[in-house]
mmCIF file of C-alpha atoms and ligand atoms in Angstrom:
data_model
loop_
_atom_site.group_PDB
_atom_site.id
_atom_site.type_symbol
_atom_site.label_atom_id
_atom_site.label_comp_id
_atom_site.label_asym_id
_atom_site.label_seq_id
_atom_site.Cartn_x
_atom_site.Cartn_y
_atom_site.Cartn_z
ATOM 1 C CA UNK A 1 0.000 0.000 0.000
ATOM 2 C CA UNK A 2 1.146 3.513 -0.766
ATOM 3 C CA UNK A 3 1.312 5.934 2.097
ATOM 4 C CA UNK A 4 -0.158 9.233 0.956
ATOM 5 C CA UNK A 5 -0.984 10.728 4.338
ATOM 6 C CA UNK A 6 -0.341 14.501 4.388
ATOM 7 C CA UNK A 7 -0.432 14.543 0.562
ATOM 8 C CA UNK A 8 -2.829 16.573 -1.574
ATOM 9 C CA UNK A 9 -3.997 15.241 -4.947
ATOM 10 C CA UNK A 10 -5.984 16.762 -7.806
ATOM 11 C CA UNK A 11 -7.773 14.327 -10.140
ATOM 12 C CA UNK A 12 -9.355 15.798 -13.261
ATOM 13 C CA UNK A 13 -12.554 14.109 -14.429
ATOM 14 C CA UNK A 14 -12.915 12.447 -11.047
ATOM 15 C CA UNK A 15 -16.682 12.149 -10.864
ATOM 16 C CA UNK A 16 -17.152 8.884 -12.765
ATOM 17 C CA UNK A 17 -15.271 5.932 -14.225
ATOM 18 C CA UNK A 18 -11.525 5.614 -13.892
ATOM 19 C CA UNK A 19 -11.116 9.080 -12.340
ATOM 20 C CA UNK A 20 -13.630 8.367 -9.571
ATOM 21 C CA UNK A 21 -11.833 5.102 -8.744
ATOM 22 C CA UNK A 22 -8.483 6.923 -8.655
ATOM 23 C CA UNK A 23 -9.860 9.663 -6.376
ATOM 24 C CA UNK A 24 -11.298 7.092 -3.967
ATOM 25 C CA UNK A 25 -8.117 5.001 -3.955
ATOM 26 C CA UNK A 26 -5.801 7.987 -3.325
ATOM 27 C CA UNK A 27 -8.104 9.098 -0.507
ATOM 28 C CA UNK A 28 -8.099 5.581 0.953
ATOM 29 C CA UNK A 29 -4.306 5.749 0.917
ATOM 30 C CA UNK A 30 -4.454 8.953 2.973
ATOM 31 C CA UNK A 31 -4.442 11.856 0.496
ATOM 32 C CA UNK A 32 -6.794 14.827 0.562
ATOM 33 C CA UNK A 33 -8.345 14.906 -2.885
ATOM 34 C CA UNK A 34 -9.839 17.534 -5.191
ATOM 35 C CA UNK A 35 -11.752 16.282 -8.219
ATOM 36 C CA UNK A 36 -12.947 18.183 -11.242
ATOM 37 C CA UNK A 37 -15.932 17.376 -13.421
ATOM 38 C CA UNK A 38 -17.616 18.934 -16.446
ATOM 39 C CA UNK A 39 -21.357 18.340 -16.174
ATOM 40 C CA UNK A 40 -22.499 15.877 -13.567
ATOM 41 C CA UNK A 41 -22.481 17.656 -10.193
ATOM 42 C CA UNK A 42 -24.511 14.856 -8.603
ATOM 43 C CA UNK A 43 -21.927 12.218 -9.533
ATOM 44 C CA UNK A 44 -19.100 14.461 -8.308
ATOM 45 C CA UNK A 45 -20.882 15.025 -5.019
ATOM 46 C CA UNK A 46 -21.378 11.269 -4.611
ATOM 47 C CA UNK A 47 -17.608 10.699 -4.928
ATOM 48 C CA UNK A 48 -16.919 13.387 -2.312
ATOM 49 C CA UNK A 49 -19.501 11.883 0.046
ATOM 50 C CA UNK A 50 -18.090 8.368 -0.415
ATOM 51 C CA UNK A 51 -14.605 9.601 0.471
ATOM 52 C CA UNK A 52 -15.889 11.536 3.479
ATOM 53 C CA UNK A 53 -17.887 8.509 4.656
ATOM 54 C CA UNK A 54 -14.603 6.577 4.753
ATOM 55 C CA UNK A 55 -13.016 9.309 6.882
ATOM 56 C CA UNK A 56 -11.210 11.116 4.049
ATOM 57 C CA UNK A 57 -11.201 14.701 2.821
ATOM 58 C CA UNK A 58 -12.386 15.678 -0.669
ATOM 59 C CA UNK A 59 -13.806 18.577 -2.658
ATOM 60 C CA UNK A 60 -15.367 18.779 -6.134
ATOM 61 C CA UNK A 61 -14.802 21.645 -8.583
ATOM 62 C CA UNK A 62 -16.700 22.177 -11.825
ATOM 63 C CA UNK A 63 -14.196 22.818 -14.646
ATOM 64 C CA UNK A 64 -14.446 21.774 -18.283
ATOM 65 C CA UNK A 65 -10.993 20.574 -19.339
ATOM 66 C CA UNK A 66 -11.463 22.374 -22.671
ATOM 67 C CA UNK A 67 -11.950 25.752 -20.932
ATOM 68 C CA UNK A 68 -8.559 27.324 -20.178
ATOM 69 C CA UNK A 69 -9.744 29.793 -17.539
ATOM 70 C CA UNK A 70 -11.913 27.181 -15.813
ATOM 71 C CA UNK A 71 -8.985 24.754 -15.640
ATOM 72 C CA UNK A 72 -6.618 27.384 -14.247
ATOM 73 C CA UNK A 73 -9.263 28.398 -11.726
ATOM 74 C CA UNK A 74 -9.783 24.780 -10.652
ATOM 75 C CA UNK A 75 -6.099 24.289 -9.864
ATOM 76 C CA UNK A 76 -6.031 27.543 -7.863
ATOM 77 C CA UNK A 77 -9.213 26.563 -5.981
ATOM 78 C CA UNK A 78 -7.839 23.129 -5.126
ATOM 79 C CA UNK A 79 -4.616 24.608 -3.743
ATOM 80 C CA UNK A 80 -6.511 27.303 -1.824
ATOM 81 C CA UNK A 81 -8.877 24.747 -0.277
ATOM 82 C CA UNK A 82 -6.380 21.974 0.506
ATOM 83 C CA UNK A 83 -3.233 24.035 1.128
ATOM 84 C CA UNK A 84 -0.783 22.621 -1.438
ATOM 85 C CA UNK A 85 -0.444 20.182 -4.327
ATOM 86 C CA UNK A 86 1.619 16.990 -4.344
ATOM 87 C CA UNK A 87 -0.082 14.768 -6.939
ATOM 88 C CA UNK A 88 -1.779 15.722 -10.203
ATOM 89 C CA UNK A 89 -3.710 13.060 -12.105
ATOM 90 C CA UNK A 90 -4.678 14.252 -15.584
ATOM 91 C CA UNK A 91 -7.544 11.857 -16.200
ATOM 92 C CA UNK A 92 -10.299 13.882 -17.903
ATOM 93 C CA UNK A 93 -10.733 12.614 -21.422
ATOM 94 C CA UNK A 94 -13.202 11.574 -24.039
ATOM 95 C CA UNK A 95 -13.455 9.493 -27.191
ATOM 96 C CA UNK A 96 -15.782 9.935 -30.153
ATOM 97 C CA UNK A 97 -15.460 6.579 -31.914
ATOM 98 C CA UNK A 98 -16.075 6.712 -35.658
ATOM 99 C CA UNK A 99 -14.043 6.311 -38.845
ATOM 100 C CA UNK A 100 -11.591 9.157 -39.376
ATOM 101 C CA UNK A 101 -13.160 10.309 -42.630
ATOM 102 C CA UNK A 102 -16.531 10.667 -40.880
ATOM 103 C CA UNK A 103 -15.114 12.592 -37.904
ATOM 104 C CA UNK A 104 -15.976 16.295 -38.046
ATOM 105 C CA UNK A 105 -13.375 18.965 -37.337
ATOM 106 C CA UNK A 106 -15.448 19.993 -34.310
ATOM 107 C CA UNK A 107 -15.224 16.429 -32.966
ATOM 108 C CA UNK A 108 -11.475 16.386 -33.568
ATOM 109 C CA UNK A 109 -11.115 19.724 -31.762
ATOM 110 C CA UNK A 110 -13.132 18.400 -28.822
ATOM 111 C CA UNK A 111 -10.836 15.401 -28.390
ATOM 112 C CA UNK A 112 -7.695 17.501 -28.801
ATOM 113 C CA UNK A 113 -8.941 20.171 -26.369
ATOM 114 C CA UNK A 114 -9.990 17.769 -23.597
ATOM 115 C CA UNK A 115 -7.473 14.939 -23.987
ATOM 116 C CA UNK A 116 -4.361 16.957 -24.763
ATOM 117 C CA UNK A 117 -4.671 20.747 -24.497
ATOM 118 C CA UNK A 118 -6.442 20.363 -21.145
ATOM 119 C CA UNK A 119 -3.441 18.423 -19.836
ATOM 120 C CA UNK A 120 -1.029 21.128 -20.980
ATOM 121 C CA UNK A 121 -2.994 23.897 -19.235
ATOM 122 C CA UNK A 122 -3.664 21.906 -16.062
ATOM 123 C CA UNK A 123 -0.077 20.769 -15.739
ATOM 124 C CA UNK A 124 1.510 24.173 -16.380
ATOM 125 C CA UNK A 125 -0.790 25.759 -13.800
ATOM 126 C CA UNK A 126 -0.226 22.942 -11.315
ATOM 127 C CA UNK A 127 3.560 23.147 -11.602
ATOM 128 C CA UNK A 128 3.467 26.668 -10.141
ATOM 129 C CA UNK A 129 2.184 25.109 -6.909
ATOM 130 C CA UNK A 130 3.547 21.579 -6.938
ATOM 131 C CA UNK A 131 5.753 20.499 -4.064
ATOM 132 C CA UNK A 132 9.263 19.213 -4.763
ATOM 133 C CA UNK A 133 9.043 15.422 -5.056
ATOM 134 C CA UNK A 134 5.561 15.742 -6.551
ATOM 135 C CA UNK A 135 3.871 13.406 -8.977
ATOM 136 C CA UNK A 136 2.281 14.136 -12.351
ATOM 137 C CA UNK A 137 0.333 11.150 -13.653
ATOM 138 C CA UNK A 138 -1.282 11.348 -17.065
ATOM 139 C CA UNK A 139 -3.977 8.904 -18.104
ATOM 140 C CA UNK A 140 -3.096 8.102 -21.698
ATOM 141 C CA UNK A 141 -4.225 4.915 -23.389
ATOM 142 C CA UNK A 142 -2.752 1.715 -24.790
ATOM 143 C CA UNK A 143 -3.886 3.078 -28.174
ATOM 144 C CA UNK A 144 -1.363 5.895 -27.722
ATOM 145 C CA UNK A 145 1.285 3.298 -28.606
ATOM 146 C CA UNK A 146 -0.504 0.792 -30.826
ATOM 147 C CA UNK A 147 -3.944 0.938 -32.427
ATOM 148 C CA UNK A 148 -5.674 -2.386 -33.002
ATOM 149 C CA UNK A 149 -9.340 -1.375 -32.991
ATOM 150 C CA UNK A 150 -11.146 0.720 -35.629
ATOM 151 C CA UNK A 151 -12.717 4.124 -35.089
ATOM 152 C CA UNK A 152 -10.130 5.637 -32.777
ATOM 153 C CA UNK A 153 -7.675 7.352 -35.131
ATOM 154 C CA UNK A 154 -7.949 10.932 -33.819
ATOM 155 C CA UNK A 155 -8.399 9.766 -30.228
ATOM 156 C CA UNK A 156 -5.285 7.600 -30.446
ATOM 157 C CA UNK A 157 -3.324 10.548 -31.825
ATOM 158 C CA UNK A 158 -4.241 12.645 -28.767
ATOM 159 C CA UNK A 159 -3.043 9.833 -26.514
ATOM 160 C CA UNK A 160 0.195 9.543 -28.486
ATOM 161 C CA UNK A 161 0.687 13.242 -27.795
ATOM 162 C CA UNK A 162 0.140 12.594 -24.080
ATOM 163 C CA UNK A 163 2.868 9.950 -24.225
ATOM 164 C CA UNK A 164 5.437 12.309 -25.746
ATOM 165 C CA UNK A 165 4.409 15.158 -23.427
ATOM 166 C CA UNK A 166 5.051 12.829 -20.485
ATOM 167 C CA UNK A 167 8.508 11.864 -21.699
ATOM 168 C CA UNK A 168 9.540 15.427 -22.508
ATOM 169 C CA UNK A 169 8.247 17.036 -19.330
ATOM 170 C CA UNK A 170 9.912 14.423 -17.125
ATOM 171 C CA UNK A 171 13.270 15.858 -18.183
ATOM 172 C CA UNK A 172 12.309 19.461 -17.360
ATOM 173 C CA UNK A 173 11.021 18.880 -13.819
ATOM 174 C CA UNK A 174 13.234 16.014 -12.649
ATOM 175 C CA UNK A 175 15.548 18.465 -10.925
ATOM 176 C CA UNK A 176 12.790 19.141 -8.421
ATOM 177 C CA UNK A 177 12.276 15.434 -7.806
ATOM 178 C CA UNK A 178 8.937 15.622 -9.605
ATOM 179 C CA UNK A 179 8.113 12.512 -11.614
ATOM 180 C CA UNK A 180 5.924 12.483 -14.729
ATOM 181 C CA UNK A 181 4.407 9.212 -15.880
ATOM 182 C CA UNK A 182 1.795 8.036 -18.352
ATOM 183 C CA UNK A 183 -0.600 5.312 -17.202
ATOM 184 C CA UNK A 184 -2.063 3.698 -20.324
ATOM 185 C CA UNK A 185 -5.259 1.708 -19.727
ATOM 186 C CA UNK A 186 -6.582 -0.844 -22.143
ATOM 187 C CA UNK A 187 -10.325 -1.533 -22.337
ATOM 188 C CA UNK A 188 -11.809 -0.625 -18.955
ATOM 189 C CA UNK A 189 -15.516 -0.989 -18.223
ATOM 190 C CA UNK A 190 -16.886 2.569 -17.833
ATOM 191 C CA UNK A 191 -19.643 4.757 -19.265
ATOM 192 C CA UNK A 192 -17.161 5.768 -21.975
ATOM 193 C CA UNK A 193 -16.281 2.206 -22.940
ATOM 194 C CA UNK A 194 -18.937 -0.222 -21.656
ATOM 195 C CA UNK A 195 -17.871 -3.868 -21.614
ATOM 196 C CA UNK A 196 -21.259 -4.713 -23.136
ATOM 197 C CA UNK A 197 -21.192 -2.091 -25.907
ATOM 198 C CA UNK A 198 -20.939 -2.533 -29.685
ATOM 199 C CA UNK A 199 -17.273 -1.561 -29.593
ATOM 200 C CA UNK A 200 -16.477 -4.047 -26.830
ATOM 201 C CA UNK A 201 -16.162 -7.296 -28.802
ATOM 202 C CA UNK A 202 -12.964 -6.501 -30.766
ATOM 203 C CA UNK A 203 -11.401 -4.774 -27.749
ATOM 204 C CA UNK A 204 -12.010 -7.769 -25.492
ATOM 205 C CA UNK A 205 -10.731 -10.134 -28.187
ATOM 206 C CA UNK A 206 -7.525 -8.094 -28.485
ATOM 207 C CA UNK A 207 -6.604 -8.630 -24.829
ATOM 208 C CA UNK A 208 -4.497 -11.587 -23.747
ATOM 209 C CA UNK A 209 -6.785 -12.127 -20.755
ATOM 210 C CA UNK A 210 -10.027 -12.125 -22.796
ATOM 211 C CA UNK A 211 -11.731 -9.618 -20.529
ATOM 212 C CA UNK A 212 -12.266 -5.946 -19.858
ATOM 213 C CA UNK A 213 -10.406 -4.395 -16.962
ATOM 214 C CA UNK A 214 -11.944 -2.881 -13.829
ATOM 215 C CA UNK A 215 -11.471 0.756 -12.848
ATOM 216 C CA UNK A 216 -9.831 -0.344 -9.581
ATOM 217 C CA UNK A 217 -7.108 -2.119 -11.562
ATOM 218 C CA UNK A 218 -6.085 1.228 -13.081
ATOM 219 C CA UNK A 219 -6.420 3.031 -9.750
ATOM 220 C CA UNK A 220 -4.048 0.540 -8.103
ATOM 221 C CA UNK A 221 -1.273 1.382 -10.579
ATOM 222 C CA UNK A 222 -1.908 5.119 -10.206
ATOM 223 C CA UNK A 223 -1.712 4.775 -6.412
ATOM 224 C CA UNK A 224 1.671 3.074 -6.709
ATOM 225 C CA UNK A 225 2.997 5.754 -9.067
ATOM 226 C CA UNK A 226 1.670 8.444 -6.695
ATOM 227 C CA UNK A 227 3.387 6.858 -3.707
ATOM 228 C CA UNK A 228 6.873 7.006 -2.198
ATOM 229 C CA UNK A 229 8.128 3.697 -3.649
ATOM 230 C CA UNK A 230 7.917 4.956 -7.246
ATOM 231 C CA UNK A 231 10.389 7.836 -6.838
ATOM 232 C CA UNK A 232 12.798 6.454 -9.487
ATOM 233 C CA UNK A 233 10.123 5.883 -12.131
ATOM 234 C CA UNK A 234 9.717 8.852 -14.473
ATOM 235 C CA UNK A 235 9.080 9.500 -18.144
ATOM 236 C CA UNK A 236 7.567 6.022 -18.279
ATOM 237 C CA UNK A 237 4.582 4.688 -20.184
ATOM 238 C CA UNK A 238 3.001 2.154 -17.858
ATOM 239 C CA UNK A 239 0.432 0.018 -19.608
ATOM 240 C CA UNK A 240 -2.440 -1.677 -17.773
ATOM 241 C CA UNK A 241 -4.260 -3.241 -20.700
ATOM 242 C CA UNK A 242 -4.768 -6.963 -20.086
ATOM 243 C CA UNK A 243 -2.065 -7.645 -22.665
ATOM 244 C CA UNK A 244 -3.673 -5.719 -25.526
ATOM 245 C CA UNK A 245 -0.318 -4.356 -26.678
ATOM 246 C CA UNK A 246 1.633 -7.537 -25.963
HETATM 247 P P1 NDP B 301 -15.899 8.307 -18.405
HETATM 248 O O1 NDP B 301 -16.576 8.958 -19.550
HETATM 249 O O2 NDP B 301 -16.506 7.092 -17.812
HETATM 250 O O3 NDP B 301 -15.659 9.393 -17.256
HETATM 251 C C1 NDP B 301 -15.087 10.611 -17.627
HETATM 252 C C2 NDP B 301 -14.892 11.506 -16.434
HETATM 253 O O4 NDP B 301 -14.260 12.692 -16.911
HETATM 254 C C3 NDP B 301 -16.174 11.931 -15.780
HETATM 255 O O5 NDP B 301 -15.914 12.201 -14.430
HETATM 256 C C4 NDP B 301 -16.507 13.224 -16.542
HETATM 257 O O6 NDP B 301 -17.280 14.136 -15.784
HETATM 258 C C5 NDP B 301 -15.128 13.783 -16.756
HETATM 259 N N1 NDP B 301 -15.070 14.610 -17.934
HETATM 260 C C6 NDP B 301 -15.505 14.324 -19.190
HETATM 261 N N2 NDP B 301 -15.299 15.362 -19.997
HETATM 262 C C7 NDP B 301 -14.725 16.320 -19.239
HETATM 263 C C8 NDP B 301 -14.282 17.624 -19.489
HETATM 264 N N3 NDP B 301 -14.425 18.186 -20.681
HETATM 265 N N4 NDP B 301 -13.748 18.331 -18.470
HETATM 266 C C9 NDP B 301 -13.623 17.790 -17.244
HETATM 267 N N5 NDP B 301 -14.038 16.566 -16.931
HETATM 268 C C10 NDP B 301 -14.577 15.837 -17.924
HETATM 269 O O7 NDP B 301 -14.414 7.982 -18.922
HETATM 270 P P2 NDP B 301 -13.347 6.879 -18.446
HETATM 271 O O8 NDP B 301 -13.337 6.797 -16.975
HETATM 272 O O9 NDP B 301 -13.553 5.658 -19.239
HETATM 273 O O10 NDP B 301 -11.985 7.538 -18.971
HETATM 274 C C11 NDP B 301 -11.131 8.293 -18.136
HETATM 275 C C12 NDP B 301 -9.806 8.472 -18.841
HETATM 276 O O11 NDP B 301 -9.242 7.201 -19.155
HETATM 277 C C13 NDP B 301 -9.909 9.244 -20.173
HETATM 278 O O12 NDP B 301 -8.769 10.066 -20.326
HETATM 279 C C14 NDP B 301 -9.882 8.119 -21.201
HETATM 280 O O13 NDP B 301 -9.422 8.567 -22.448
HETATM 281 C C15 NDP B 301 -8.920 7.153 -20.531
HETATM 282 N N6 NDP B 301 -9.027 5.788 -21.020
HETATM 283 C C16 NDP B 301 -10.166 5.075 -20.835
HETATM 284 C C17 NDP B 301 -10.241 3.778 -21.291
HETATM 285 C C18 NDP B 301 -11.453 2.931 -21.120
HETATM 286 O O14 NDP B 301 -11.510 1.845 -21.720
HETATM 287 N N7 NDP B 301 -12.449 3.329 -20.351
HETATM 288 C C19 NDP B 301 -9.111 3.146 -22.009
HETATM 289 C C20 NDP B 301 -7.947 3.998 -22.124
HETATM 290 C C21 NDP B 301 -7.927 5.255 -21.646
HETATM 291 P P3 NDP B 301 -18.744 14.639 -16.271
HETATM 292 O O15 NDP B 301 -19.674 13.486 -16.138
HETATM 293 O O16 NDP B 301 -19.103 15.773 -15.361
HETATM 294 O O17 NDP B 301 -18.590 15.083 -17.702
#
């Protein structure tokens, strides 16, 4: 188990799916946690209440990852409310699965703005406040390295950008003991990628384990990377994909 007591974490897109599991796991490991969300205040509030019910501390902040001022404001609010920032998890993301030639420019912009530009803005703002020895953990995707399933061309490109951003930034902030890593999930059962959906069959078949992953299986890796035992891991792309990219 990681020991995150006295640590403060910010998880973007923490109201549902993988982000909610990460927020709950970091809180269970002792961190105070701020989550952001775009639309669903009820879901965000439920995550906060679940953490508080387990004796943890959490706040929720509405901030669309595609809105520069909202993102900057969310980081400032988290630091003001919780006192500092030790761990940033850039999880907010979306996919609009369809063939590339049928993807509109607006849909491409949406994926770029949330999945990649949002990470740039959040991370640059967070670095102004981040403690030495801090952790930046990006949630990329196994498709950022290898694309086996159709309909994800633009999405995969945004995740490839997250991969290279991770590697490059690790070299700029290493002098402060800050690590930057890219956790790359494979198919994980969430609202975004339901294990029972139309897109699920080829994704499940592409795994070595012949199953979708659970959000807690991603959260466990994030908790390790956020914790003290991972201090020598940086600039790494850590895949949790059931063997999809094997
Ligand atoms: P979900 O759609 O299930 O949950 C997304 C979360 O992000 C929600 O809390 C949502 O809040 C929030 N969110 C969505 N859009 C925005 C936005 N514009 N600004 C801020 N918050 C936002 O997604 P997953 O949990 O499946 O995915 C989480 C991350 O994991 C994404 O980066 C995704 O690309 C990545 N990933 C997922 C995989 C999977 O198979 N599920 C595989 C590989 C990577 P709200 O409801 O308020 O909009």
